[in-house]
mmCIF file of C-alpha atoms and ligand atoms in Angstrom:
data_model
loop_
_atom_site.group_PDB
_atom_site.id
_atom_site.type_symbol
_atom_site.label_atom_id
_atom_site.label_comp_id
_atom_site.label_asym_id
_atom_site.label_seq_id
_atom_site.Cartn_x
_atom_site.Cartn_y
_atom_site.Cartn_z
ATOM 1 C CA UNK A 1 110.682 -26.093 -53.764
ATOM 2 C CA UNK A 2 107.817 -25.884 -51.670
ATOM 3 C CA UNK A 3 105.773 -28.447 -54.005
ATOM 4 C CA UNK A 4 109.058 -31.044 -54.036
ATOM 5 C CA UNK A 5 108.633 -30.861 -49.868
ATOM 6 C CA UNK A 6 104.890 -32.029 -50.484
ATOM 7 C CA UNK A 7 106.114 -34.985 -52.214
ATOM 8 C CA UNK A 8 108.129 -36.249 -50.144
ATOM 9 C CA UNK A 9 105.410 -36.046 -46.713
ATOM 10 C CA UNK A 10 102.941 -37.845 -49.323
ATOM 11 C CA UNK A 11 104.981 -40.546 -50.085
ATOM 12 C CA UNK A 12 105.925 -40.881 -46.080
ATOM 13 C CA UNK A 13 102.732 -41.083 -45.438
ATOM 14 C CA UNK A 14 101.665 -43.730 -47.732
ATOM 15 C CA UNK A 15 104.408 -46.029 -46.280
ATOM 16 C CA UNK A 16 102.949 -45.621 -43.372
ATOM 17 C CA UNK A 17 99.762 -46.608 -44.463
ATOM 18 C CA UNK A 18 100.720 -49.448 -46.154
ATOM 19 C CA UNK A 19 102.727 -50.546 -43.083
ATOM 20 C CA UNK A 20 99.576 -50.379 -41.053
ATOM 21 C CA UNK A 21 97.560 -52.569 -43.083
ATOM 22 C CA UNK A 22 100.306 -55.077 -43.703
ATOM 23 C CA UNK A 23 98.801 -57.446 -45.866
ATOM 24 C CA UNK A 24 97.954 -60.837 -44.471
ATOM 25 C CA UNK A 25 100.482 -63.886 -44.711
ATOM 26 C CA UNK A 26 99.682 -65.447 -47.576
ATOM 27 C CA UNK A 27 100.585 -69.477 -45.325
ATOM 28 C CA UNK A 28 98.530 -67.810 -43.341
ATOM 29 C CA UNK A 29 96.005 -66.957 -46.214
ATOM 30 C CA UNK A 30 95.953 -70.165 -47.882
ATOM 31 C CA UNK A 31 95.335 -72.414 -44.309
ATOM 32 C CA UNK A 32 92.261 -69.607 -43.723
ATOM 33 C CA UNK A 33 90.695 -71.039 -46.809
ATOM 34 C CA UNK A 34 91.019 -74.907 -45.955
ATOM 35 C CA UNK A 35 89.842 -74.224 -42.504
ATOM 36 C CA UNK A 36 87.043 -72.330 -43.646
ATOM 37 C CA UNK A 37 86.148 -74.836 -46.288
ATOM 38 C CA UNK A 38 86.139 -77.838 -43.770
ATOM 39 C CA UNK A 39 83.208 -76.086 -41.638
ATOM 40 C CA UNK A 40 79.897 -74.872 -42.026
ATOM 41 C CA UNK A 41 77.469 -73.015 -39.933
ATOM 42 C CA UNK A 42 74.950 -75.058 -37.737
ATOM 43 C CA UNK A 43 71.149 -73.966 -39.226
ATOM 44 C CA UNK A 44 70.846 -70.346 -37.573
ATOM 45 C CA UNK A 45 74.252 -69.371 -37.431
ATOM 46 C CA UNK A 46 75.613 -66.776 -39.733
ATOM 47 C CA UNK A 47 79.472 -66.731 -38.253
ATOM 48 C CA UNK A 48 81.058 -67.592 -41.757
ATOM 49 C CA UNK A 49 79.111 -65.511 -43.884
ATOM 50 C CA UNK A 50 81.366 -62.414 -43.264
ATOM 51 C CA UNK A 51 84.976 -65.125 -44.287
ATOM 52 C CA UNK A 52 84.402 -63.653 -47.863
ATOM 53 C CA UNK A 53 87.848 -63.670 -49.037
ATOM 54 C CA UNK A 54 87.966 -61.567 -51.569
ATOM 55 C CA UNK A 55 88.102 -58.297 -48.352
ATOM 56 C CA UNK A 56 90.816 -58.880 -45.407
ATOM 57 C CA UNK A 57 90.443 -62.439 -43.536
ATOM 58 C CA UNK A 58 91.896 -59.919 -40.475
ATOM 59 C CA UNK A 59 88.371 -58.608 -40.684
ATOM 60 C CA UNK A 60 86.592 -61.802 -40.532
ATOM 61 C CA UNK A 61 84.508 -62.333 -37.354
ATOM 62 C CA UNK A 62 86.809 -64.819 -34.733
ATOM 63 C CA UNK A 63 90.157 -63.411 -36.937
ATOM 64 C CA UNK A 64 92.656 -61.154 -35.155
ATOM 65 C CA UNK A 65 95.829 -59.943 -36.746
ATOM 66 C CA UNK A 66 99.109 -59.141 -35.428
ATOM 67 C CA UNK A 67 101.056 -57.364 -38.359
ATOM 68 C CA UNK A 68 100.843 -59.912 -40.987
ATOM 69 C CA UNK A 69 100.202 -62.813 -39.151
ATOM 70 C CA UNK A 70 96.949 -64.665 -37.770
ATOM 71 C CA UNK A 71 97.354 -64.425 -33.768
ATOM 72 C CA UNK A 72 94.113 -66.213 -32.577
ATOM 73 C CA UNK A 73 91.098 -67.925 -33.854
ATOM 74 C CA UNK A 74 87.848 -68.085 -32.694
ATOM 75 C CA UNK A 75 85.334 -69.871 -34.297
ATOM 76 C CA UNK A 76 81.735 -69.498 -34.062
ATOM 77 C CA UNK A 77 79.408 -67.262 -32.723
ATOM 78 C CA UNK A 78 80.304 -66.622 -29.438
ATOM 79 C CA UNK A 79 76.944 -65.795 -28.105
ATOM 80 C CA UNK A 80 75.801 -67.793 -25.572
ATOM 81 C CA UNK A 81 73.270 -69.944 -26.939
ATOM 82 C CA UNK A 82 74.284 -69.305 -30.347
ATOM 83 C CA UNK A 83 74.381 -72.718 -32.341
ATOM 84 C CA UNK A 84 78.111 -73.771 -33.381
ATOM 85 C CA UNK A 85 79.759 -74.941 -36.518
ATOM 86 C CA UNK A 86 79.524 -77.991 -37.860
ATOM 87 C CA UNK A 87 82.522 -80.188 -40.275
ATOM 88 C CA UNK A 88 86.284 -80.947 -39.202
ATOM 89 C CA UNK A 89 89.169 -78.762 -37.955
ATOM 90 C CA UNK A 90 91.318 -79.423 -40.944
ATOM 91 C CA UNK A 91 95.495 -80.123 -40.349
ATOM 92 C CA UNK A 92 96.210 -76.523 -42.268
ATOM 93 C CA UNK A 93 95.314 -74.817 -38.780
ATOM 94 C CA UNK A 94 98.883 -75.817 -37.956
ATOM 95 C CA UNK A 95 100.492 -73.414 -40.495
ATOM 96 C CA UNK A 96 99.092 -70.365 -38.725
ATOM 97 C CA UNK A 97 102.604 -70.492 -37.148
ATOM 98 C CA UNK A 98 101.981 -67.039 -34.852
ATOM 99 C CA UNK A 99 98.573 -68.789 -33.608
ATOM 100 C CA UNK A 100 98.380 -67.573 -29.659
ATOM 101 C CA UNK A 101 94.860 -69.176 -29.036
ATOM 102 C CA UNK A 102 92.235 -71.290 -30.589
ATOM 103 C CA UNK A 103 88.869 -72.048 -29.747
ATOM 104 C CA UNK A 104 85.757 -73.165 -31.070
ATOM 105 C CA UNK A 105 82.244 -72.645 -29.574
ATOM 106 C CA UNK A 106 79.987 -76.103 -28.384
ATOM 107 C CA UNK A 107 78.658 -77.171 -31.539
ATOM 108 C CA UNK A 108 78.955 -80.257 -33.889
ATOM 109 C CA UNK A 109 82.721 -80.322 -35.056
ATOM 110 C CA UNK A 110 83.607 -84.236 -35.683
ATOM 111 C CA UNK A 111 86.952 -85.725 -36.491
ATOM 112 C CA UNK A 112 89.639 -85.852 -34.659
ATOM 113 C CA UNK A 113 92.370 -83.314 -33.271
ATOM 114 C CA UNK A 114 94.881 -82.483 -35.628
ATOM 115 C CA UNK A 115 98.438 -83.807 -35.111
ATOM 116 C CA UNK A 116 99.513 -80.235 -37.047
ATOM 117 C CA UNK A 117 98.476 -78.614 -33.950
ATOM 118 C CA UNK A 118 101.730 -79.255 -32.425
ATOM 119 C CA UNK A 119 103.897 -77.023 -34.869
ATOM 120 C CA UNK A 120 101.487 -73.753 -33.286
ATOM 121 C CA UNK A 121 104.802 -72.895 -31.161
ATOM 122 C CA UNK A 122 103.319 -70.134 -29.797
ATOM 123 C CA UNK A 123 100.103 -71.452 -28.542
ATOM 124 C CA UNK A 124 99.038 -70.483 -25.191
ATOM 125 C CA UNK A 125 95.426 -70.922 -25.314
ATOM 126 C CA UNK A 126 93.546 -74.011 -26.816
ATOM 127 C CA UNK A 127 89.437 -74.888 -26.105
ATOM 128 C CA UNK A 128 87.546 -76.945 -27.923
ATOM 129 C CA UNK A 129 84.990 -77.884 -25.527
ATOM 130 C CA UNK A 130 81.503 -79.823 -26.329
ATOM 131 C CA UNK A 131 81.988 -80.504 -29.733
ATOM 132 C CA UNK A 132 82.457 -84.257 -31.171
ATOM 133 C CA UNK A 133 85.833 -84.899 -31.201
ATOM 134 C CA UNK A 134 86.820 -88.307 -31.269
ATOM 135 C CA UNK A 135 90.061 -90.473 -31.903
ATOM 136 C CA UNK A 136 93.251 -89.659 -29.125
ATOM 137 C CA UNK A 137 95.028 -87.069 -27.681
ATOM 138 C CA UNK A 138 98.145 -86.283 -29.787
ATOM 139 C CA UNK A 139 101.241 -86.595 -27.882
ATOM 140 C CA UNK A 140 102.700 -84.630 -29.919
ATOM 141 C CA UNK A 141 100.446 -81.812 -28.061
ATOM 142 C CA UNK A 142 103.164 -81.869 -25.352
ATOM 143 C CA UNK A 143 105.542 -80.268 -28.341
ATOM 144 C CA UNK A 144 102.999 -77.018 -27.374
ATOM 145 C CA UNK A 145 105.545 -75.692 -24.467
ATOM 146 C CA UNK A 146 103.501 -72.273 -23.962
ATOM 147 C CA UNK A 147 100.093 -74.007 -23.669
ATOM 148 C CA UNK A 148 98.787 -72.516 -20.526
ATOM 149 C CA UNK A 149 95.210 -73.274 -21.399
ATOM 150 C CA UNK A 150 93.649 -76.690 -22.819
ATOM 151 C CA UNK A 151 90.024 -77.963 -22.460
ATOM 152 C CA UNK A 152 89.118 -80.459 -24.826
ATOM 153 C CA UNK A 153 85.983 -81.502 -22.226
ATOM 154 C CA UNK A 154 82.651 -83.026 -23.107
ATOM 155 C CA UNK A 155 84.337 -84.764 -26.381
ATOM 156 C CA UNK A 156 84.045 -88.235 -27.785
ATOM 157 C CA UNK A 157 87.967 -88.397 -26.862
ATOM 158 C CA UNK A 158 89.451 -92.197 -26.013
ATOM 159 C CA UNK A 159 92.697 -93.603 -25.310
ATOM 160 C CA UNK A 160 95.389 -92.322 -22.892
ATOM 161 C CA UNK A 161 95.998 -89.308 -21.893
ATOM 162 C CA UNK A 162 99.773 -88.747 -23.052
ATOM 163 C CA UNK A 163 102.562 -88.225 -20.481
ATOM 164 C CA UNK A 164 104.048 -85.719 -23.050
ATOM 165 C CA UNK A 165 100.616 -83.365 -22.180
ATOM 166 C CA UNK A 166 100.384 -84.119 -18.555
ATOM 167 C CA UNK A 167 104.901 -82.733 -18.582
ATOM 168 C CA UNK A 168 103.744 -79.266 -19.967
ATOM 169 C CA UNK A 169 105.980 -76.547 -18.986
ATOM 170 C CA UNK A 170 103.311 -73.407 -18.495
ATOM 171 C CA UNK A 171 100.374 -75.509 -18.080
ATOM 172 C CA UNK A 172 97.545 -73.748 -15.403
ATOM 173 C CA UNK A 173 94.270 -74.779 -16.570
ATOM 174 C CA UNK A 174 93.989 -78.338 -17.969
ATOM 175 C CA UNK A 175 90.250 -80.088 -18.356
ATOM 176 C CA UNK A 176 89.235 -83.109 -20.050
ATOM 177 C CA UNK A 177 86.174 -84.252 -18.469
ATOM 178 C CA UNK A 178 83.012 -86.102 -20.135
ATOM 179 C CA UNK A 179 85.500 -87.568 -22.579
ATOM 180 C CA UNK A 180 86.145 -91.611 -22.931
ATOM 181 C CA UNK A 181 89.313 -91.430 -21.854
ATOM 182 C CA UNK A 182 91.107 -93.973 -20.564
ATOM 183 C CA UNK A 183 94.339 -95.263 -19.000
ATOM 184 C CA UNK A 184 96.312 -93.543 -15.719
ATOM 185 C CA UNK A 185 96.492 -90.254 -14.614
ATOM 186 C CA UNK A 186 99.780 -88.754 -15.652
ATOM 187 C CA UNK A 187 102.184 -86.992 -13.891
ATOM 188 C CA UNK A 188 101.624 -83.073 -14.048
ATOM 189 C CA UNK A 189 105.311 -80.947 -13.750
ATOM 190 C CA UNK A 190 103.925 -77.973 -14.402
ATOM 191 C CA UNK A 191 103.942 -75.767 -11.080
ATOM 192 C CA UNK A 192 101.745 -73.539 -11.938
ATOM 193 C CA UNK A 193 99.137 -75.660 -12.604
ATOM 194 C CA UNK A 194 95.799 -74.453 -10.341
ATOM 195 C CA UNK A 195 92.647 -76.403 -12.013
ATOM 196 C CA UNK A 196 92.492 -79.890 -13.355
ATOM 197 C CA UNK A 197 89.206 -81.455 -14.034
ATOM 198 C CA UNK A 198 89.301 -85.175 -16.096
ATOM 199 C CA UNK A 199 85.560 -86.281 -14.361
ATOM 200 C CA UNK A 200 83.407 -88.389 -16.457
ATOM 201 C CA UNK A 201 86.167 -90.964 -18.195
ATOM 202 C CA UNK A 202 87.121 -94.218 -17.720
ATOM 203 C CA UNK A 203 90.625 -93.231 -16.181
ATOM 204 C CA UNK A 204 92.330 -96.126 -13.937
ATOM 205 C CA UNK A 205 95.115 -97.490 -11.816
ATOM 206 C CA UNK A 206 96.320 -95.176 -8.848
ATOM 207 C CA UNK A 207 97.818 -91.878 -8.590
ATOM 208 C CA UNK A 208 101.307 -91.682 -8.017
ATOM 209 C CA UNK A 209 101.734 -89.222 -4.238
ATOM 210 C CA UNK A 210 103.762 -86.675 -6.064
ATOM 211 C CA UNK A 211 101.689 -86.096 -9.669
ATOM 212 C CA UNK A 212 100.233 -83.139 -9.195
ATOM 213 C CA UNK A 213 101.920 -79.803 -8.058
ATOM 214 C CA UNK A 214 100.850 -78.017 -4.736
ATOM 215 C CA UNK A 215 99.795 -75.044 -7.001
ATOM 216 C CA UNK A 216 96.357 -76.767 -7.801
ATOM 217 C CA UNK A 217 93.581 -75.271 -6.483
ATOM 218 C CA UNK A 218 90.414 -76.922 -8.564
ATOM 219 C CA UNK A 219 91.093 -80.387 -8.649
ATOM 220 C CA UNK A 220 87.893 -83.167 -10.154
ATOM 221 C CA UNK A 221 88.738 -86.726 -10.578
ATOM 222 C CA UNK A 222 85.053 -87.818 -9.990
ATOM 223 C CA UNK A 223 82.672 -90.380 -11.964
ATOM 224 C CA UNK A 224 86.245 -92.956 -12.904
ATOM 225 C CA UNK A 225 87.910 -96.049 -11.705
ATOM 226 C CA UNK A 226 91.176 -94.661 -10.041
ATOM 227 C CA UNK A 227 92.071 -97.223 -6.475
ATOM 228 C CA UNK A 228 94.652 -96.902 -4.548
ATOM 229 C CA UNK A 229 95.441 -94.430 -1.121
ATOM 230 C CA UNK A 230 95.900 -90.769 -1.716
ATOM 231 C CA UNK A 231 96.781 -89.518 1.328
ATOM 232 C CA UNK A 232 100.241 -88.774 1.115
ATOM 233 C CA UNK A 233 99.108 -86.870 -2.269
ATOM 234 C CA UNK A 234 96.815 -84.628 -0.771
ATOM 235 C CA UNK A 235 98.819 -83.857 2.331
ATOM 236 C CA UNK A 236 100.950 -82.013 0.314
ATOM 237 C CA UNK A 237 97.938 -79.536 -1.824
ATOM 238 C CA UNK A 238 97.242 -77.138 0.584
ATOM 239 C CA UNK A 239 95.968 -74.718 -1.898
ATOM 240 C CA UNK A 240 92.996 -76.576 -2.636
ATOM 241 C CA UNK A 241 89.125 -75.185 -2.349
ATOM 242 C CA UNK A 242 87.167 -77.780 -4.449
ATOM 243 C CA UNK A 243 87.857 -81.415 -4.497
ATOM 244 C CA UNK A 244 86.298 -84.001 -6.218
ATOM 245 C CA UNK A 245 87.332 -87.398 -5.843
ATOM 246 C CA UNK A 246 83.489 -88.676 -5.645
ATOM 247 C CA UNK A 247 82.566 -92.278 -7.207
ATOM 248 C CA UNK A 248 86.425 -93.981 -7.761
ATOM 249 C CA UNK A 249 87.393 -96.830 -6.206
ATOM 250 C CA UNK A 250 90.186 -94.403 -3.838
ATOM 251 C CA UNK A 251 90.777 -96.450 -0.160
ATOM 252 C CA UNK A 252 93.326 -95.913 2.474
ATOM 253 C CA UNK A 253 92.798 -93.185 5.127
ATOM 254 C CA UNK A 254 91.638 -89.547 4.526
ATOM 255 C CA UNK A 255 94.100 -87.249 5.802
ATOM 256 C CA UNK A 256 93.146 -84.795 9.257
ATOM 257 C CA UNK A 257 95.074 -82.417 7.704
ATOM 258 C CA UNK A 258 93.014 -82.087 4.396
ATOM 259 C CA UNK A 259 90.146 -80.539 6.624
ATOM 260 C CA UNK A 260 92.635 -77.367 7.539
ATOM 261 C CA UNK A 261 92.644 -76.351 3.419
ATOM 262 C CA UNK A 262 91.304 -73.369 2.477
ATOM 263 C CA UNK A 263 88.056 -75.934 0.426
ATOM 264 C CA UNK A 264 84.834 -74.620 -0.004
ATOM 265 C CA UNK A 265 83.594 -78.322 -1.108
ATOM 266 C CA UNK A 266 84.936 -82.005 0.073
ATOM 267 C CA UNK A 267 83.734 -84.188 -2.055
ATOM 268 C CA UNK A 268 84.911 -87.947 -1.160
ATOM 269 C CA UNK A 269 81.475 -90.089 -1.256
ATOM 270 C CA UNK A 270 81.395 -93.224 -2.891
ATOM 271 C CA UNK A 271 85.237 -94.703 -2.747
ATOM 272 C CA UNK A 272 86.355 -96.937 -0.359
ATOM 273 C CA UNK A 273 88.164 -94.652 1.620
ATOM 274 C CA UNK A 274 88.901 -96.359 5.366
ATOM 275 C CA UNK A 275 89.304 -95.949 9.227
ATOM 276 C CA UNK A 276 88.270 -92.722 11.741
ATOM 277 C CA UNK A 277 88.353 -89.584 10.393
ATOM 278 C CA UNK A 278 90.507 -87.988 13.786
ATOM 279 C CA UNK A 279 90.168 -84.055 13.695
ATOM 280 C CA UNK A 280 92.538 -81.622 14.871
ATOM 281 C CA UNK A 281 90.433 -78.431 14.044
ATOM 282 C CA UNK A 282 87.255 -77.235 14.136
ATOM 283 C CA UNK A 283 86.419 -77.727 10.158
ATOM 284 C CA UNK A 284 85.310 -74.614 8.344
ATOM 285 C CA UNK A 285 84.470 -76.233 5.287
ATOM 286 C CA UNK A 286 81.213 -75.406 3.929
ATOM 287 C CA UNK A 287 80.021 -78.485 2.390
ATOM 288 C CA UNK A 288 82.230 -82.081 3.208
ATOM 289 C CA UNK A 289 80.784 -85.461 1.763
ATOM 290 C CA UNK A 290 82.057 -88.613 3.244
ATOM 291 C CA UNK A 291 79.148 -91.022 2.442
ATOM 292 C CA UNK A 292 79.172 -94.487 1.116
ATOM 293 C CA UNK A 293 82.721 -95.304 2.117
ATOM 294 C CA UNK A 294 84.264 -97.727 5.107
ATOM 295 C CA UNK A 295 84.373 -95.296 7.928
ATOM 296 C CA UNK A 296 84.225 -95.927 11.709
ATOM 297 C CA UNK A 297 85.297 -95.003 15.204
ATOM 298 C CA UNK A 298 83.546 -91.771 16.514
ATOM 299 C CA UNK A 299 81.441 -88.892 14.889
ATOM 300 C CA UNK A 300 83.334 -86.055 15.751
ATOM 301 C CA UNK A 301 82.340 -83.050 17.709
ATOM 302 C CA UNK A 302 84.615 -80.885 14.991
ATOM 303 C CA UNK A 303 82.596 -81.339 12.741
ATOM 304 C CA UNK A 304 79.989 -79.238 13.928
ATOM 305 C CA UNK A 305 80.540 -76.015 12.363
ATOM 306 C CA UNK A 306 79.906 -77.528 8.750
ATOM 307 C CA UNK A 307 76.807 -76.284 7.425
ATOM 308 C CA UNK A 308 76.249 -79.365 4.970
ATOM 309 C CA UNK A 309 77.109 -82.826 6.495
ATOM 310 C CA UNK A 310 77.029 -86.223 5.016
ATOM 311 C CA UNK A 311 78.753 -89.163 7.045
ATOM 312 C CA UNK A 312 75.855 -91.566 5.790
ATOM 313 C CA UNK A 313 76.517 -95.145 4.777
ATOM 314 C CA UNK A 314 79.829 -95.777 6.526
ATOM 315 C CA UNK A 315 80.702 -97.617 9.716
ATOM 316 C CA UNK A 316 80.643 -94.298 12.548
ATOM 317 C CA UNK A 317 79.592 -95.640 16.027
ATOM 318 C CA UNK A 318 79.373 -94.504 19.275
ATOM 319 C CA UNK A 319 76.778 -91.164 20.073
ATOM 320 C CA UNK A 320 76.338 -88.387 18.255
ATOM 321 C CA UNK A 321 77.914 -85.441 19.456
ATOM 322 C CA UNK A 322 75.909 -82.889 21.426
ATOM 323 C CA UNK A 323 78.109 -79.565 19.532
ATOM 324 C CA UNK A 324 76.278 -81.185 16.151
ATOM 325 C CA UNK A 325 72.545 -81.370 17.207
ATOM 326 C CA UNK A 326 72.997 -77.565 19.230
ATOM 327 C CA UNK A 327 74.226 -76.058 15.845
ATOM 328 C CA UNK A 328 71.329 -78.732 13.903
ATOM 329 C CA UNK A 329 68.892 -76.642 16.601
ATOM 330 C CA UNK A 330 70.420 -73.763 15.752
ATOM 331 C CA UNK A 331 69.614 -73.987 11.943
ATOM 332 C CA UNK A 332 73.533 -73.383 11.452
ATOM 333 C CA UNK A 333 73.332 -76.899 10.046
ATOM 334 C CA UNK A 334 71.928 -77.237 7.009
ATOM 335 C CA UNK A 335 71.963 -81.398 6.536
ATOM 336 C CA UNK A 336 72.936 -83.769 8.742
ATOM 337 C CA UNK A 337 72.818 -87.141 7.419
ATOM 338 C CA UNK A 338 74.307 -89.926 9.686
ATOM 339 C CA UNK A 339 71.241 -93.072 7.978
ATOM 340 C CA UNK A 340 72.941 -96.380 7.175
ATOM 341 C CA UNK A 341 75.694 -96.668 10.052
ATOM 342 C CA UNK A 342 75.977 -98.225 13.915
ATOM 343 C CA UNK A 343 75.433 -95.011 16.011
ATOM 344 C CA UNK A 344 73.849 -95.838 19.092
ATOM 345 C CA UNK A 345 72.760 -92.553 20.613
ATOM 346 C CA UNK A 346 71.377 -88.878 20.125
ATOM 347 C CA UNK A 347 70.870 -86.395 22.328
ATOM 348 C CA UNK A 348 67.879 -84.571 21.277
ATOM 349 C CA UNK A 349 64.565 -83.320 22.677
ATOM 350 C CA UNK A 350 61.826 -85.846 21.421
ATOM 351 C CA UNK A 351 59.770 -82.792 21.116
ATOM 352 C CA UNK A 352 62.523 -80.379 19.752
ATOM 353 C CA UNK A 353 62.096 -78.618 16.652
ATOM 354 C CA UNK A 354 64.420 -79.049 14.026
ATOM 355 C CA UNK A 355 64.801 -75.709 11.938
ATOM 356 C CA UNK A 356 61.949 -75.746 8.321
ATOM 357 C CA UNK A 357 65.436 -76.104 6.432
ATOM 358 C CA UNK A 358 67.429 -78.195 7.818
ATOM 359 C CA UNK A 359 66.945 -82.128 7.502
ATOM 360 C CA UNK A 360 68.702 -84.696 9.751
ATOM 361 C CA UNK A 361 68.480 -88.396 8.929
ATOM 362 C CA UNK A 362 69.120 -91.278 11.495
ATOM 363 C CA UNK A 363 67.436 -94.176 10.134
ATOM 364 C CA UNK A 364 68.934 -97.589 10.217
ATOM 365 C CA UNK A 365 71.786 -97.039 13.549
ATOM 366 C CA UNK A 366 72.046 -98.922 16.003
ATOM 367 C CA UNK A 367 69.178 -96.683 17.835
ATOM 368 C CA UNK A 368 65.511 -95.997 18.097
ATOM 369 C CA UNK A 369 65.684 -92.267 16.433
ATOM 370 C CA UNK A 370 63.953 -89.942 18.842
ATOM 371 C CA UNK A 371 62.898 -88.062 16.731
ATOM 372 C CA UNK A 372 60.798 -88.183 13.481
ATOM 373 C CA UNK A 373 62.446 -86.690 10.327
ATOM 374 C CA UNK A 374 62.125 -86.757 6.626
ATOM 375 C CA UNK A 375 64.677 -89.017 5.518
ATOM 376 C CA UNK A 376 65.744 -89.053 1.576
ATOM 377 C CA UNK A 377 64.221 -92.249 -0.410
ATOM 378 C CA UNK A 378 67.226 -94.377 -0.735
ATOM 379 C CA UNK A 379 67.211 -94.040 3.219
ATOM 380 C CA UNK A 380 64.696 -97.014 2.971
ATOM 381 C CA UNK A 381 61.464 -97.754 5.200
ATOM 382 C CA UNK A 382 63.738 -99.660 7.973
ATOM 383 C CA UNK A 383 64.031 -97.411 11.250
ATOM 384 C CA UNK A 384 66.536 -99.436 13.296
ATOM 385 C CA UNK A 385 69.341 -101.509 12.230
ATOM 386 C CA UNK A 386 68.976 -105.174 12.665
ATOM 387 C CA UNK A 387 70.431 -106.177 16.564
ATOM 388 C CA UNK A 388 72.478 -109.069 15.232
ATOM 389 C CA UNK A 389 74.317 -106.344 12.779
ATOM 390 C CA UNK A 390 74.884 -104.034 16.214
ATOM 391 C CA UNK A 391 76.227 -106.778 17.846
ATOM 392 C CA UNK A 392 77.984 -108.438 15.641
ATOM 393 C CA UNK A 393 79.689 -105.273 15.116
ATOM 394 C CA UNK A 394 80.796 -104.262 18.644
ATOM 395 C CA UNK A 395 82.073 -107.557 18.413
HETATM 396 C C1 NAG B 401 104.877 -90.441 -11.839
HETATM 397 O O1 NAG B 401 105.943 -90.404 -11.330
HETATM 398 C C2 NAG B 401 106.241 -91.134 -10.461
HETATM 399 C C3 NAG B 401 107.771 -90.734 -9.672
HETATM 400 O O2 NAG B 401 108.507 -90.518 -10.282
HETATM 401 C C4 NAG B 401 106.484 -92.742 -11.255
HETATM 402 O O3 NAG B 401 106.901 -93.808 -10.321
HETATM 403 C C5 NAG B 401 105.096 -92.767 -11.703
HETATM 404 O O4 NAG B 401 105.466 -93.997 -12.531
HETATM 405 C C6 NAG B 401 104.864 -91.959 -12.732
HETATM 406 N N1 NAG B 401 103.707 -92.313 -13.181
HETATM 407 C C7 NAG B 401 102.835 -92.254 -14.524
HETATM 408 C C8 NAG B 401 101.533 -92.043 -14.876
HETATM 409 O O5 NAG B 401 104.018 -92.160 -15.677
#
């Protein structure tokens, strides 16, 4: 009697153990084998040595299972500076039907993004940065309705960003910087997009005022060939804390309201922005770079609370506000670049001591700079703008 109870107990135990260490789904097992065959460790990397298919793949480095399915695949040794992997991403990745997370460390993975990635309906996180992925972004990635993070930065991707990818409903982070993407910026429909980084590509065309959701906090479109006005777009993006539109061909006005957003770094240099910058509030953005545009009018005294202010290479005229000079001499402004404008005067004692950590450049304006200050090399050697230019400008 007593011994049969023990047998029942042991049977239950065995069943329990069997359930916990479920055997990996054979489809996932075969997919991992194909993925392994297309990859190699770079010299100095030992990531794939643990991938011995006579043991349980759920114990391999970078493989995470839930029950009998692979749910996360982190390919390559994640330690900083570790050499990555070479080879290709096998289309069999698309067979890991429960995969929620796929990442690859920086390395030398070549070839295209497998179109089969679009089968991964649970995928939430896809990050393959700093490799040599080439070809187009498959439009079918627009099927990944749960995708929140897409980072394919620092690769060799070409073609345009598919509209279907911009329409992904759950996107929060979208990073495609440093590729060779062309065409226009798609419309983004996710209401939870917070980070969009497309800098260093070859994107062109104008941007629709409704192309980005107001949830966006970090926006970089720098180093492209984008054109057109952005004032109607920017006034909607009042959560911005970082904005870099530099090195494009944007034109039109800079909306004054932009300067009231919680931005810590505003980079609008090297565009074709024009008009006066009519501020209504004291600017509390630490770094403001508006250099190399076509801005004109007076320099607003409300800029005096900026720490690094680049207004050089524009068409500003009038006198430099006393509040800027005060803050500079007090060491609160560290950079005040006003060179290459049409400014006609500045209230500063010629013997005033500019704090060592601060820089003031006044070169090439419609005045003789009253103080000798070191300017960046690019400002040239000419202290004053030729009188003919100054007279023409005043009309
Ligand atoms: C984005 O949406 C606007 C307004 O619906 C539309 O005019 C524009 O063509 C769209 N842009 C792209 C790239 O599809």
